[in-house]
Amino acid sequence: MTSRLTKTATITATLLAGASLAATAQARPMTPEDVAKLESVGAMAVSPDGTRIAYTTSSLPDVTEGEDNGGFKSELKIATAPDVARAYLPDDVSPGGVAFSPDGRMVTFLWSKDKEDRAVWGVPVDGGTYTKIAAVEDTGVRSYRFSPDGGTIYLLTGPGEDKQREKQRKAGFNSKVYEEEFKPARMFAATVGTEVDESPREIALPGFVSAFDVAADGRMGIVETAPTPLVDDSYTKKRVNIFDLNAGEVTNVIATPGKIGDVEISPDGRQLSLIAGVDMNDPAATTLHLVDTVTGEYRALNAGAAEAATDAEWLDDGRLAVTVDVGAQSVLRFYNADGSLAEEIDPGALILTGVEADGGTLAVRADSPSHPSELFVVRDGSFQRWTSHNPWLADIDMGEQRTYTYTARDGQEVEGVLILPVGGVPEGGAPTIMNIHGGPEAHESNGWQTAYSKPGQMAAGKGYAVFLPNYRGSTAYGTAFSKQHQDNYTDPEFTDIVDAKRALVAEGITDGDRTGITGGSYGGYASAWGATYHSAEYAASVMFVGISNQVSKFGTGDIPYEMYNVHSRKWPWDDWVKMLEVSPVYHVDKANTPTLIMHGEEDTRVDPGQSLELYRSLKVRKPDVPVRMVFYPGEGHGNRQAGSRYDYSLRMLEWFDTYLMTGDRRAPMPDPRPQLAEGAKGSSADDTDDDSED
């Protein structure tokens, strides 16, 4: 792309301040207790005049310090300059769906007060009491948009209560008809005034609508529909419809064949930007398209490129700003309205994960190897940091982090993110954790890489190296690369991981006898495969919500068509034996790796039975190999509650410390009770009498 204009962004002094301070202060390693306290920037909205940016921060209760267990809580803040922001709502309000009213005088948000249904609320930007703006009786608001003049607010809501069915349930007839008892969402147009519109006008919708937007003229909109609200249909059959808001009619259907990602309407309403798959077998929506709203015709702007478009936003001048991941790094790209490339900016160490713009101000959400997501403003080709959460990270001694490229056994170059131990690599190599992402239609970026289930800097502080490979099947390297695993489970995708280990051993970074593996979902599949088929390569494995049997997985998951289209390309009955041969349970005879298996009891994506099958097979067939099964009540395909997340981090690291750090595959198993911090409820230091509590 020699015709593009390229700028190297200037990273502001505030971005580097943390690293400088950490080098000179009394540093300490990162711990699971630190991870439990992390705060990050979530949603963003720019005011119409560009002078304010509303954003939410997301955090969990600090159970390590005795706070009550719970899920994520958001806080609304408005920033007006770097490090100048104020909170606008009480602590007991956790907002979502943040936006500005068209006149910019109010910040609006979604919230469910007490036991009421979710409604639209607003708070004046100059300060004042928050008030309810719009609601619909007997159902909650899922999303909303203002008309350009601010006089109408469009509401996408739930289907409303089925009073007869609810009466039956209360009488004891509480059976559930699987994949049938669902009703479509509804849309309403409510008048905005001094009082909540008690009788909003309902707008007929085509099919099952999951999202919508309103054009600048207030007459045209878009709705995203699928035949049913089932997850599988949202992956394989979702379509974007051009919608006449006044008539309640679809005027055009954008007949893209693959998955649908971000969709935005141009300022003049003539075009859509659409991030989507290029065909039904494209594993992910990563290709940027422009769509003619009159004809429905669409064209790809970056088809086949070794990259993944992640978010887009139209600017007031008609250009399109797009965040693009190019391998493990990212860029901010600008397209002209005709699709030609206008400019590209390199953000340096930043990984861009979201973009919003209005009133001449362009805001991005970004993280880096030294911090989770923060708010940045782009001006004159530079990224100016506006928020600085987690200031205590300046006290953490972090391991060096960089991209690392190696050559797989068949000559394919594969990239990943490498985190070295704090203090450097010892002679003979460091114990190394291979941290495998899920999907596999996803990828690791060279940004913030530490979370409750991602050992990252927690492990580096203990002396481990961590490698996060973007094995074949990953996105951000082109559609052809992401399709290489199709109809060929485990090879080359999981042999790429073994080849990464061998490359790191050859360079003296990794101790080949002390290499472990972990990951969730598809990464859990890789971890189970590593503990069985590739057991000779891994001294310890931690499997999370993973696959162990491709035959039973088909009948117990919620995405059979998606799995067929973009992964297996065969049904199990096409070749039963082949499906068994790519199942970890089939290779338990090879297992010699201590394996910790963890799973949410309410997981509908990968049934908990997948973990139980592997556990039972290992327990019975390999009684001398350490194995432990941990279930998390109330959790699904990934843990949401603060207690479950903290518990997971502790168990993961303790398992690796027991078997990987020592290299002793037959060491006694750790205590089944989590080793909680002294400040946590239930710790050995907690002398609270449970019987005295309600």
XYZ file of C-alpha atoms in Angstrom:
694
model
C 0.000 0.000 0.000
C 2.642 2.510 -1.084
C 0.038 5.156 -1.909
C -1.100 5.574 1.671
C 0.032 8.396 3.897
C 1.610 6.984 7.019
C 2.248 8.778 10.259
C 3.963 7.450 13.339
C 1.994 8.597 16.324
C 3.571 10.433 19.191
C 2.790 8.682 22.444
C 2.320 11.293 25.118
C 4.400 11.569 28.251
C 1.554 10.288 30.393
C 1.648 6.929 28.577
C 5.299 6.443 29.521
C 5.088 7.833 33.031
C 4.026 4.541 34.561
C 6.972 2.624 33.125
C 9.428 5.289 34.246
C 8.076 5.388 37.776
C 8.020 1.611 38.046
C 11.699 1.495 37.159
C 12.685 3.841 39.950
C 10.180 2.959 42.696
C 10.158 0.009 45.083
C 8.602 -2.421 42.599
C 6.763 -5.633 43.431
C 5.314 -8.478 41.350
C 1.693 -8.549 40.244
C -0.639 -10.850 42.181
C -4.164 -12.259 41.762
C -5.247 -9.706 44.369
C -4.046 -6.939 42.034
C -5.932 -8.394 39.083
C -9.112 -8.454 41.167
C -8.828 -4.652 41.571
C -8.311 -3.716 37.918
C -10.515 -0.994 36.444
C -10.906 -0.267 32.736
C -12.695 2.097 30.353
C -15.773 0.620 28.685
C -18.349 2.520 26.612
C -17.617 5.991 25.164
C -19.733 8.793 23.693
C -18.615 12.184 22.350
C -20.857 15.254 22.801
C -22.279 16.896 19.654
C -19.962 19.904 20.067
C -16.939 17.708 20.786
C -16.136 19.335 24.135
C -17.062 16.411 26.376
C -16.547 12.659 26.340
C -18.814 10.487 28.444
C -17.426 7.109 29.332
C -17.980 4.255 31.729
C -15.466 2.437 33.856
C -15.936 -1.214 34.662
C -14.820 -2.975 37.835
C -15.758 -5.791 40.198
C -16.264 -5.826 43.958
C -12.896 -6.283 45.670
C -13.530 -9.617 47.334
C -9.846 -9.760 48.324
C -10.548 -6.942 50.796
C -13.796 -8.331 52.151
C -16.318 -6.690 49.802
C -19.419 -8.715 49.027
C -19.276 -10.909 45.955
C -20.980 -9.617 42.810
C -20.717 -8.926 39.106
C -19.420 -6.010 37.080
C -20.405 -2.486 38.037
C -20.151 0.539 35.754
C -19.534 4.143 36.720
C -20.395 7.113 34.482
C -17.839 9.883 34.103
C -17.496 12.873 31.784
C -14.041 14.028 30.677
C -13.290 17.508 29.344
C -9.483 17.372 29.149
C -6.593 15.045 30.003
C -7.014 13.799 33.592
C -10.040 16.081 34.049
C -13.175 14.022 34.637
C -16.013 13.843 37.146
C -18.451 11.167 38.200
C -22.110 11.969 37.583
C -24.111 9.296 39.355
C -24.399 7.772 42.836
C -22.492 4.578 43.603
C -25.632 2.441 43.451
C -26.336 3.351 39.800
C -24.605 1.081 37.268
C -25.312 2.575 33.816
C -25.127 1.092 30.333
C -25.844 2.360 26.809
C -24.265 5.793 27.364
C -25.045 8.582 24.865
C -25.588 12.341 24.606
C -28.918 13.940 23.774
C -28.831 15.666 20.347
C -28.576 19.126 21.975
C -25.686 17.927 24.149
C -27.306 19.102 27.374
C -27.842 15.662 28.830
C -25.996 12.360 29.126
C -28.390 9.445 28.792
C -28.004 5.850 29.912
C -29.827 2.584 30.517
C -30.490 1.521 34.090
C -32.813 -0.709 36.076
C -33.810 1.022 39.313
C -34.480 -1.362 42.173
C -36.767 -4.047 40.691
C -38.117 -1.913 37.849
C -37.656 -2.814 34.200
C -34.676 -1.265 32.455
C -35.402 2.252 31.204
C -33.661 5.262 29.646
C -32.449 7.850 32.134
C -30.654 11.153 31.752
C -28.517 13.524 33.812
C -27.709 17.157 32.871
C -24.074 17.696 31.871
C -24.001 20.832 34.030
C -25.004 18.756 37.056
C -28.327 17.887 38.624
C -30.628 15.004 39.410
C -30.922 12.045 37.070
C -34.443 11.425 35.781
C -36.267 8.781 33.777
C -36.743 9.793 30.122
C -38.410 6.800 28.488
C -39.746 3.377 29.419
C -42.164 0.717 28.198
C -44.574 -1.054 30.514
C -43.907 -4.722 31.360
C -40.578 -4.948 29.538
C -37.058 -3.592 29.679
C -35.294 -1.354 27.155
C -32.400 -3.088 25.399
C -31.102 -0.163 23.345
C -32.238 3.267 22.210
C -31.586 6.086 19.721
C -32.727 9.708 19.548
C -34.247 11.306 16.481
C -31.953 14.081 15.169
C -34.147 16.826 16.669
C -34.254 15.087 20.043
C -38.048 15.070 20.118
C -38.404 11.310 19.720
C -36.544 8.426 21.264
C -36.659 5.006 19.614
C -36.626 2.046 21.994
C -35.767 -1.576 21.294
C -37.346 -3.629 24.070
C -37.971 -7.164 25.158
C -41.128 -9.007 24.033
C -43.121 -8.255 27.149
C -44.586 -10.614 29.680
C -46.584 -13.651 28.579
C -49.172 -13.398 31.356
C -50.838 -16.737 30.628
C -47.515 -18.603 30.620
C -46.416 -16.845 33.793
C -49.671 -17.863 35.470
C -49.020 -21.470 34.443
C -45.505 -21.378 35.898
C -46.750 -20.031 39.212
C -49.223 -22.918 39.312
C -46.349 -25.390 38.971
C -46.422 -25.942 35.198
C -42.868 -24.670 34.819
C -41.569 -26.904 32.040
C -39.256 -25.382 29.433
C -39.637 -26.097 25.731
C -36.066 -26.045 24.434
C -35.289 -23.575 21.615
C -38.962 -22.745 21.062
C -40.270 -20.455 23.777
C -39.077 -17.142 22.478
C -40.809 -14.057 21.143
C -39.413 -11.205 19.055
C -38.186 -7.910 20.423
C -40.364 -4.835 19.917
C -39.644 -1.252 18.897
C -41.373 1.872 20.151
C -41.175 5.583 19.386
C -41.626 7.694 22.521
C -42.056 11.448 22.730
C -39.383 13.186 24.792
C -40.804 15.748 27.190
C -41.016 16.772 30.809
C -42.831 13.523 31.636
C -42.300 9.947 30.476
C -44.467 9.094 27.455
C -46.886 6.518 28.871
C -48.190 5.443 25.434
C -45.253 5.175 23.028
C -46.070 4.246 19.420
C -45.127 0.672 18.514
C -43.285 0.114 15.225
C -43.675 -3.241 13.500
C -40.383 -5.100 13.108
C -39.306 -7.775 10.612
C -38.409 -10.984 12.434
C -36.091 -11.099 15.418
C -34.238 -7.799 15.754
C -31.061 -7.589 17.855
C -29.833 -4.055 17.080
C -30.810 -0.882 15.229
C -29.652 2.633 14.369
C -31.230 5.845 13.058
C -29.883 7.935 10.176
C -29.246 11.672 10.437
C -32.422 12.469 8.461
C -34.556 10.724 11.089
C -36.541 8.826 8.456
C -34.275 5.930 7.550
C -32.743 3.420 9.897
C -31.168 -0.004 9.957
C -32.191 -3.109 11.860
C -30.199 -6.303 12.302
C -32.393 -9.384 12.055
C -32.143 -13.161 12.261
C -34.747 -15.936 11.826
C -34.663 -16.646 15.582
C -32.853 -15.217 18.609
C -30.763 -18.390 18.897
C -27.017 -17.773 19.119
C -26.392 -20.015 16.121
C -28.667 -17.898 13.922
C -26.984 -14.701 15.124
C -23.691 -16.110 13.826
C -24.867 -17.687 10.585
C -28.060 -15.943 9.420
C -28.011 -12.358 10.654
C -28.701 -9.678 8.035
C -28.747 -5.881 7.952
C -32.030 -4.337 6.743
C -32.650 -0.780 5.544
C -35.761 0.301 7.396
C -38.309 3.097 6.864
C -39.026 4.308 10.392
C -42.245 6.112 9.473
C -43.786 3.296 7.481
C -42.287 0.485 9.543
C -41.179 -1.279 6.361
C -37.952 -2.848 5.110
C -36.807 -1.149 1.914
C -33.686 -3.234 1.328
C -31.885 -6.270 2.693
C -28.084 -6.340 2.587
C -27.479 -9.898 1.429
C -24.012 -10.440 2.866
C -23.264 -14.169 3.160
C -21.170 -14.256 6.339
C -20.983 -13.052 9.905
C -21.947 -9.470 10.767
C -19.930 -7.123 12.976
C -20.032 -3.339 13.442
C -22.475 -1.378 11.211
C -22.536 2.443 10.939
C -24.628 4.882 8.851
C -22.799 7.632 6.950
C -23.723 11.263 7.764
C -25.578 11.666 4.446
C -27.370 8.308 4.810
C -26.164 7.106 1.417
C -23.763 4.467 2.706
C -23.171 2.029 5.495
C -19.834 0.875 6.772
C -20.108 -2.810 7.526
C -17.525 -5.117 9.076
C -18.476 -8.625 7.962
C -17.261 -11.994 6.774
C -16.560 -12.404 3.067
C -18.456 -15.710 2.777
C -20.358 -18.167 4.946
C -17.144 -20.040 5.734
C -15.263 -16.941 6.863
C -14.610 -17.582 10.573
C -15.073 -13.955 11.655
C -16.385 -10.538 10.677
C -13.098 -8.775 9.977
C -13.444 -7.333 6.455
C -14.551 -3.731 5.964
C -17.316 -3.116 3.408
C -19.141 -0.071 2.067
C -22.849 -0.550 1.332
C -25.108 1.524 -0.949
C -28.304 2.049 1.077
C -30.449 2.508 -2.054
C -29.335 -0.509 -4.089
C -28.078 -2.741 -1.280
C -24.851 -3.377 -3.198
C -21.721 -3.801 -1.110
C -17.994 -3.975 -1.774
C -15.054 -4.976 0.375
C -12.234 -2.503 0.971
C -9.625 -4.810 2.515
C -10.590 -8.324 1.424
C -7.751 -10.801 1.815
C -5.466 -8.400 3.654
C -3.519 -9.799 6.621
C -5.510 -7.758 9.119
C -8.842 -7.469 10.932
C -11.078 -4.397 10.997
C -12.511 -4.136 14.525
C -14.540 -0.902 14.787
C -15.561 2.061 12.604
C -17.013 5.537 12.963
C -18.079 8.099 10.355
C -16.669 11.600 10.830
C -18.458 14.898 10.274
C -16.373 15.526 7.125
C -17.628 12.300 5.506
C -14.517 10.232 6.107
C -14.559 6.900 7.899
C -12.240 6.167 10.854
C -11.481 2.470 11.371
C -9.497 0.602 13.995
C -7.598 -2.240 12.360
C -5.526 -4.992 13.935
C -2.571 -5.955 11.766
C -1.314 -9.110 13.374
C -0.555 -8.400 17.027
C -0.419 -4.601 16.558
C -3.047 -2.090 15.445
C -3.476 1.066 13.363
C -6.028 3.827 12.973
C -7.047 4.117 9.342
C -9.110 6.764 7.529
C -11.050 6.160 4.309
C -12.627 8.736 2.054
C -16.334 8.410 1.262
C -15.493 6.734 -2.060
C -13.528 4.021 -0.272
C -10.094 5.309 -1.143
C -7.472 5.359 1.599
C -6.918 8.811 3.053
C -4.494 8.263 5.912
C -3.141 5.733 8.378
C -1.739 6.458 11.824
C 0.506 4.150 13.801
C -0.428 4.349 17.502
C 2.899 2.948 18.665
C 2.486 0.739 21.748
C -1.279 1.193 21.866
C -3.822 -1.454 20.871
C -6.989 0.276 19.647
C -10.247 -1.434 20.619
C -12.944 1.172 19.938
C -13.576 4.517 18.233
C -16.195 7.261 18.684
C -16.408 10.727 17.144
C -18.549 13.878 17.043
C -18.100 17.629 16.895
C -14.620 17.328 15.427
C -13.314 15.196 18.316
C -12.107 11.649 17.745
C -11.858 9.391 20.809
C -10.434 5.887 20.994
C -10.322 3.225 23.658
C -6.888 1.640 23.870
C -4.709 -0.564 26.034
C -0.995 -1.322 26.002
C 1.443 -3.809 27.569
C 1.548 -1.556 30.648
C -2.144 -0.749 31.241
C -5.726 -1.945 30.562
C -8.183 0.099 28.471
C -8.009 3.882 28.803
C -9.516 6.844 26.939
C -7.410 8.657 24.332
C -8.146 11.589 22.018
C -6.536 11.746 18.572
C -5.288 15.167 17.535
C -2.833 16.061 14.779
C -1.743 12.455 14.406
C -1.005 12.001 18.110
C -2.794 9.994 20.784
C -3.380 12.049 23.907
C -4.198 10.062 27.020
C -7.217 11.456 28.873
C -7.668 8.919 31.676
C -5.287 7.184 34.064
C -6.947 4.460 36.096
C -5.075 1.918 38.221
C -2.273 4.315 39.265
C -0.903 1.560 41.505
C 0.333 -0.238 38.362
C 3.322 2.114 38.591
C 4.442 0.031 41.587
C 4.354 -3.265 39.675
C 7.527 -4.800 38.294
C 6.473 -6.147 34.903
C 8.202 -8.580 32.622
C 9.314 -7.440 29.172
C 6.592 -7.981 26.566
C 7.002 -8.120 22.781
C 5.827 -9.865 19.657
C 7.603 -13.051 18.682
C 7.552 -14.769 15.284
C 8.610 -18.331 14.556
C 8.412 -20.799 11.671
C 6.118 -23.813 11.986
C 7.129 -27.263 10.767
C 5.560 -26.746 7.328
C 7.183 -23.345 6.773
C 4.258 -21.151 7.856
C 5.294 -18.075 9.837
C 3.303 -17.699 13.058
C 3.269 -14.697 15.384
C 2.423 -14.363 19.038
C 2.975 -12.263 22.148
C 5.837 -13.146 24.481
C 6.092 -12.042 28.116
C 9.464 -12.688 29.753
C 9.963 -13.342 33.465
C 10.576 -10.364 35.718
C 14.339 -10.125 36.046
C 14.982 -11.878 32.744
C 15.403 -15.442 31.522
C 17.574 -17.696 33.700
C 20.234 -19.982 32.307
C 18.625 -23.124 30.956
C 15.396 -21.306 30.114
C 12.368 -20.260 32.117
C 9.341 -22.359 33.028
C 6.853 -21.292 30.361
C 3.073 -21.151 30.148
C 1.522 -21.407 26.704
C -1.678 -19.300 27.015
C -4.042 -20.245 24.170
C -6.880 -17.987 23.018
C -10.363 -19.261 22.239
C -12.365 -19.127 19.050
C -10.136 -19.992 17.346
C -11.465 -17.002 15.358
C -9.770 -14.466 17.625
C -6.227 -13.246 18.157
C -3.864 -11.933 20.788
C -2.602 -8.369 20.536
C 0.556 -6.917 22.034
C -1.433 -4.980 24.603
C -2.678 -5.672 28.115
C -2.462 -9.435 28.617
C -3.311 -10.102 32.255
C -6.749 -11.162 33.509
C -8.309 -13.638 35.906
C -7.821 -16.527 33.464
C -4.744 -15.108 31.689
C -1.576 -15.548 33.751
C 0.331 -12.726 31.989
C 2.189 -10.487 34.411
C 1.022 -12.528 37.427
C 3.071 -15.418 36.085
C 5.969 -13.197 34.982
C 6.270 -11.945 38.551
C 6.699 -15.552 39.717
C 9.479 -16.289 37.230
C 7.465 -17.755 34.346
C 7.627 -16.813 30.702
C 4.227 -16.647 28.990
C 3.616 -17.091 25.270
C 0.297 -16.342 23.565
C 0.424 -17.807 20.035
C -1.778 -16.667 17.169
C -1.918 -20.178 15.783
C -3.606 -21.017 12.488
C -7.316 -20.313 12.733
C -6.594 -16.926 14.335
C -7.835 -13.652 12.881
C -5.814 -10.512 11.957
C -3.636 -12.431 9.483
C -6.137 -12.679 6.637
C -9.121 -14.893 5.899
C -6.956 -17.568 4.269
C -4.894 -17.903 7.463
C -8.000 -18.140 9.648
C -9.422 -20.884 7.410
C -6.346 -23.112 7.622
C -7.715 -25.085 10.563
C -11.023 -25.927 8.861
C -11.845 -29.599 8.289
C -8.632 -30.378 10.143
C -9.107 -30.060 13.889
C -5.857 -30.051 15.948
C -3.418 -29.956 13.009
C -1.964 -27.484 12.110
C -3.535 -25.372 14.848
C -2.229 -27.287 17.870
C 1.005 -28.393 16.226
C 1.679 -24.657 15.804
C 1.678 -24.425 19.604
C 4.160 -27.282 19.949
C 6.341 -25.638 17.304
C 6.224 -22.385 19.280
C 7.488 -24.217 22.351
C 10.328 -25.805 20.404
C 11.345 -22.458 18.883
C 11.421 -20.844 22.333
C 13.470 -23.748 23.700
C 15.933 -23.424 20.810
C 16.444 -19.742 21.648
C 17.093 -20.506 25.306
C 13.929 -18.718 26.472
C 11.952 -21.788 27.539
C 12.827 -24.812 29.644
C 11.487 -27.674 27.544
C 10.863 -29.883 30.560
C 8.884 -27.161 32.329
C 6.346 -25.996 29.774
C 2.652 -25.832 30.591
C -0.513 -24.947 28.717
C -3.780 -23.183 29.557
C -6.738 -21.570 27.842
C -10.509 -21.278 27.757
C -13.118 -22.545 25.289
C -11.152 -23.446 22.145
C -8.060 -22.689 24.205
C -9.447 -25.211 26.687
C -9.652 -27.699 23.811
C -5.983 -26.994 23.082
C -5.158 -27.470 26.767
C -6.995 -30.813 26.860
C -5.217 -31.897 23.667
C -1.922 -30.850 25.217
C -2.669 -32.927 28.326
C -3.455 -36.044 26.289
C -2.217 -36.318 22.698
C 0.733 -33.960 23.283
C 1.273 -34.923 26.919
C 5.000 -35.450 26.417
C 5.314 -31.727 25.639
C 3.541 -30.279 28.691
C 4.340 -30.651 32.392
C 1.006 -29.155 33.506
C -2.330 -28.196 31.967
C -5.173 -25.946 33.116
C -8.297 -26.448 30.983
C -11.192 -23.980 31.187
C -14.670 -24.470 29.621
C -12.971 -26.639 27.024
C -13.868 -29.364 24.531
C -12.917 -32.989 25.173
C -15.216 -34.928 22.815
C -16.117 -33.567 19.382
C -18.890 -36.135 18.985
C -20.832 -35.261 22.142
C -19.946 -31.568 21.770
C -22.137 -31.388 18.668
C -25.260 -32.514 20.479
C -24.814 -30.483 23.657
C -23.695 -27.031 22.421
C -25.660 -24.098 21.014
C -23.787 -23.390 17.737
C -23.976 -26.524 15.531
C -24.260 -24.670 12.195
C -21.541 -22.182 13.092
C -19.247 -25.072 14.004
C -20.031 -26.745 10.678
C -19.624 -23.600 8.555
C -16.365 -22.242 9.928
C -14.697 -25.100 11.809
C -15.453 -28.756 11.135
C -16.884 -28.441 7.588
C -18.281 -31.935 8.228
C -21.069 -33.303 10.381
C -20.086 -35.916 12.954
C -21.992 -38.626 11.040
C -19.914 -37.913 7.941
C -16.956 -39.509 9.721
C -17.562 -40.641 13.301
C -14.067 -42.058 13.689
C -12.364 -38.872 12.538
C -14.368 -36.850 15.057
C -13.272 -39.214 17.798
C -9.652 -39.075 16.699
C -9.584 -35.293 17.227
C -11.116 -35.632 20.696
C -8.846 -35.504 23.778
C -10.830 -38.303 25.497
C -9.745 -40.615 22.680
C -6.090 -40.083 23.624
C -6.241 -40.412 27.403
C -3.967 -43.459 27.114
C -1.125 -41.024 26.325
C -1.880 -38.712 29.274
C 0.920 -38.059 31.755
C 0.225 -34.367 32.424
C -1.240 -33.096 35.728
C -4.509 -31.501 34.637
C -6.733 -28.975 36.383
C -10.171 -28.740 34.751
C -12.534 -25.827 35.524
C -15.996 -25.099 34.141
C -19.097 -22.965 34.759
C -22.076 -25.133 35.686
C -24.457 -23.067 33.507
C -22.345 -23.077 30.335
C -24.533 -23.454 27.214
C -21.743 -22.974 24.669
C -19.565 -25.875 25.807
C -21.570 -28.152 28.058
C -19.944 -28.867 31.455
C -20.185 -32.525 30.516
C -17.197 -31.943 28.214
C -15.021 -31.315 31.251
C -16.612 -34.160 33.184
C -15.889 -36.621 30.355
C -12.188 -35.813 30.401
C -12.026 -35.810 34.193
C -13.713 -39.208 34.472
C -11.574 -40.721 31.712
C -8.358 -39.501 33.336
C -9.473 -40.467 36.824
C -10.334 -44.031 35.856
C -7.834 -44.761 33.121
C -4.853 -42.859 34.532
C -5.227 -42.982 38.332
C -1.583 -42.014 38.917
C -1.866 -38.742 36.944
C -3.021 -35.795 39.106
C -6.381 -34.441 37.938
C -8.914 -32.130 39.587
C -12.373 -30.988 38.469
C -13.709 -27.613 39.673
C -17.252 -26.437 38.876
C -18.425 -22.832 39.320
C -22.129 -22.625 40.281
C -24.076 -19.957 38.417
C -21.297 -19.296 35.921
C -21.499 -19.865 32.174
C -18.925 -19.809 29.386
C -16.484 -17.762 31.436
C -16.731 -16.468 34.993
C -18.562 -13.203 35.701
C -18.660 -13.022 39.497
C -15.751 -11.489 41.405
C -15.407 -14.483 43.736
C -15.331 -17.009 40.892
C -12.709 -15.003 39.031
C -10.431 -14.613 42.037
C -10.823 -18.294 42.894
C -9.879 -19.210 39.316
C -6.689 -17.108 39.370
C -5.559 -18.658 42.640
C -6.162 -22.225 41.500
C -4.530 -21.727 38.089
C -1.321 -20.296 39.530
C -1.155 -22.798 42.388
C -1.465 -25.680 39.920
C 1.376 -24.334 37.798
C 3.503 -23.639 40.895
C 2.961 -27.226 42.058
C 3.685 -29.057 38.816
C 5.240 -26.707 36.284
C 7.625 -24.641 38.392
C 8.940 -27.790 40.092
C 8.838 -29.998 37.016
C 7.487 -32.769 39.274
C 4.525 -34.390 37.510
C 3.747 -36.520 40.545
C 3.824 -33.873 43.251
C 0.985 -34.066 45.811
C -2.111 -32.133 44.739
C -2.687 -28.698 46.293
C -5.259 -28.182 49.035
C -8.716 -28.162 47.361
C -9.603 -25.027 49.354
C -8.539 -21.764 47.667
C -5.742 -19.927 49.487
C -7.545 -16.609 49.912
C -5.979 -13.301 50.857
C -6.270 -12.445 54.553
C -8.745 -9.649 53.841
C -11.181 -11.878 51.969
C -14.284 -13.286 53.590
C -13.741 -16.972 54.225
C -9.961 -16.694 54.509
C -8.060 -18.322 57.362
C -7.799 -14.867 58.926
C -11.559 -14.251 58.753
C -13.003 -14.978 62.188
C -16.548 -13.879 61.293
C -19.195 -16.193 62.702
C -21.257 -17.237 59.665
C -24.183 -18.148 61.916
C -24.415 -14.535 63.044
C -25.010 -13.255 59.508
C -28.298 -13.103 57.656
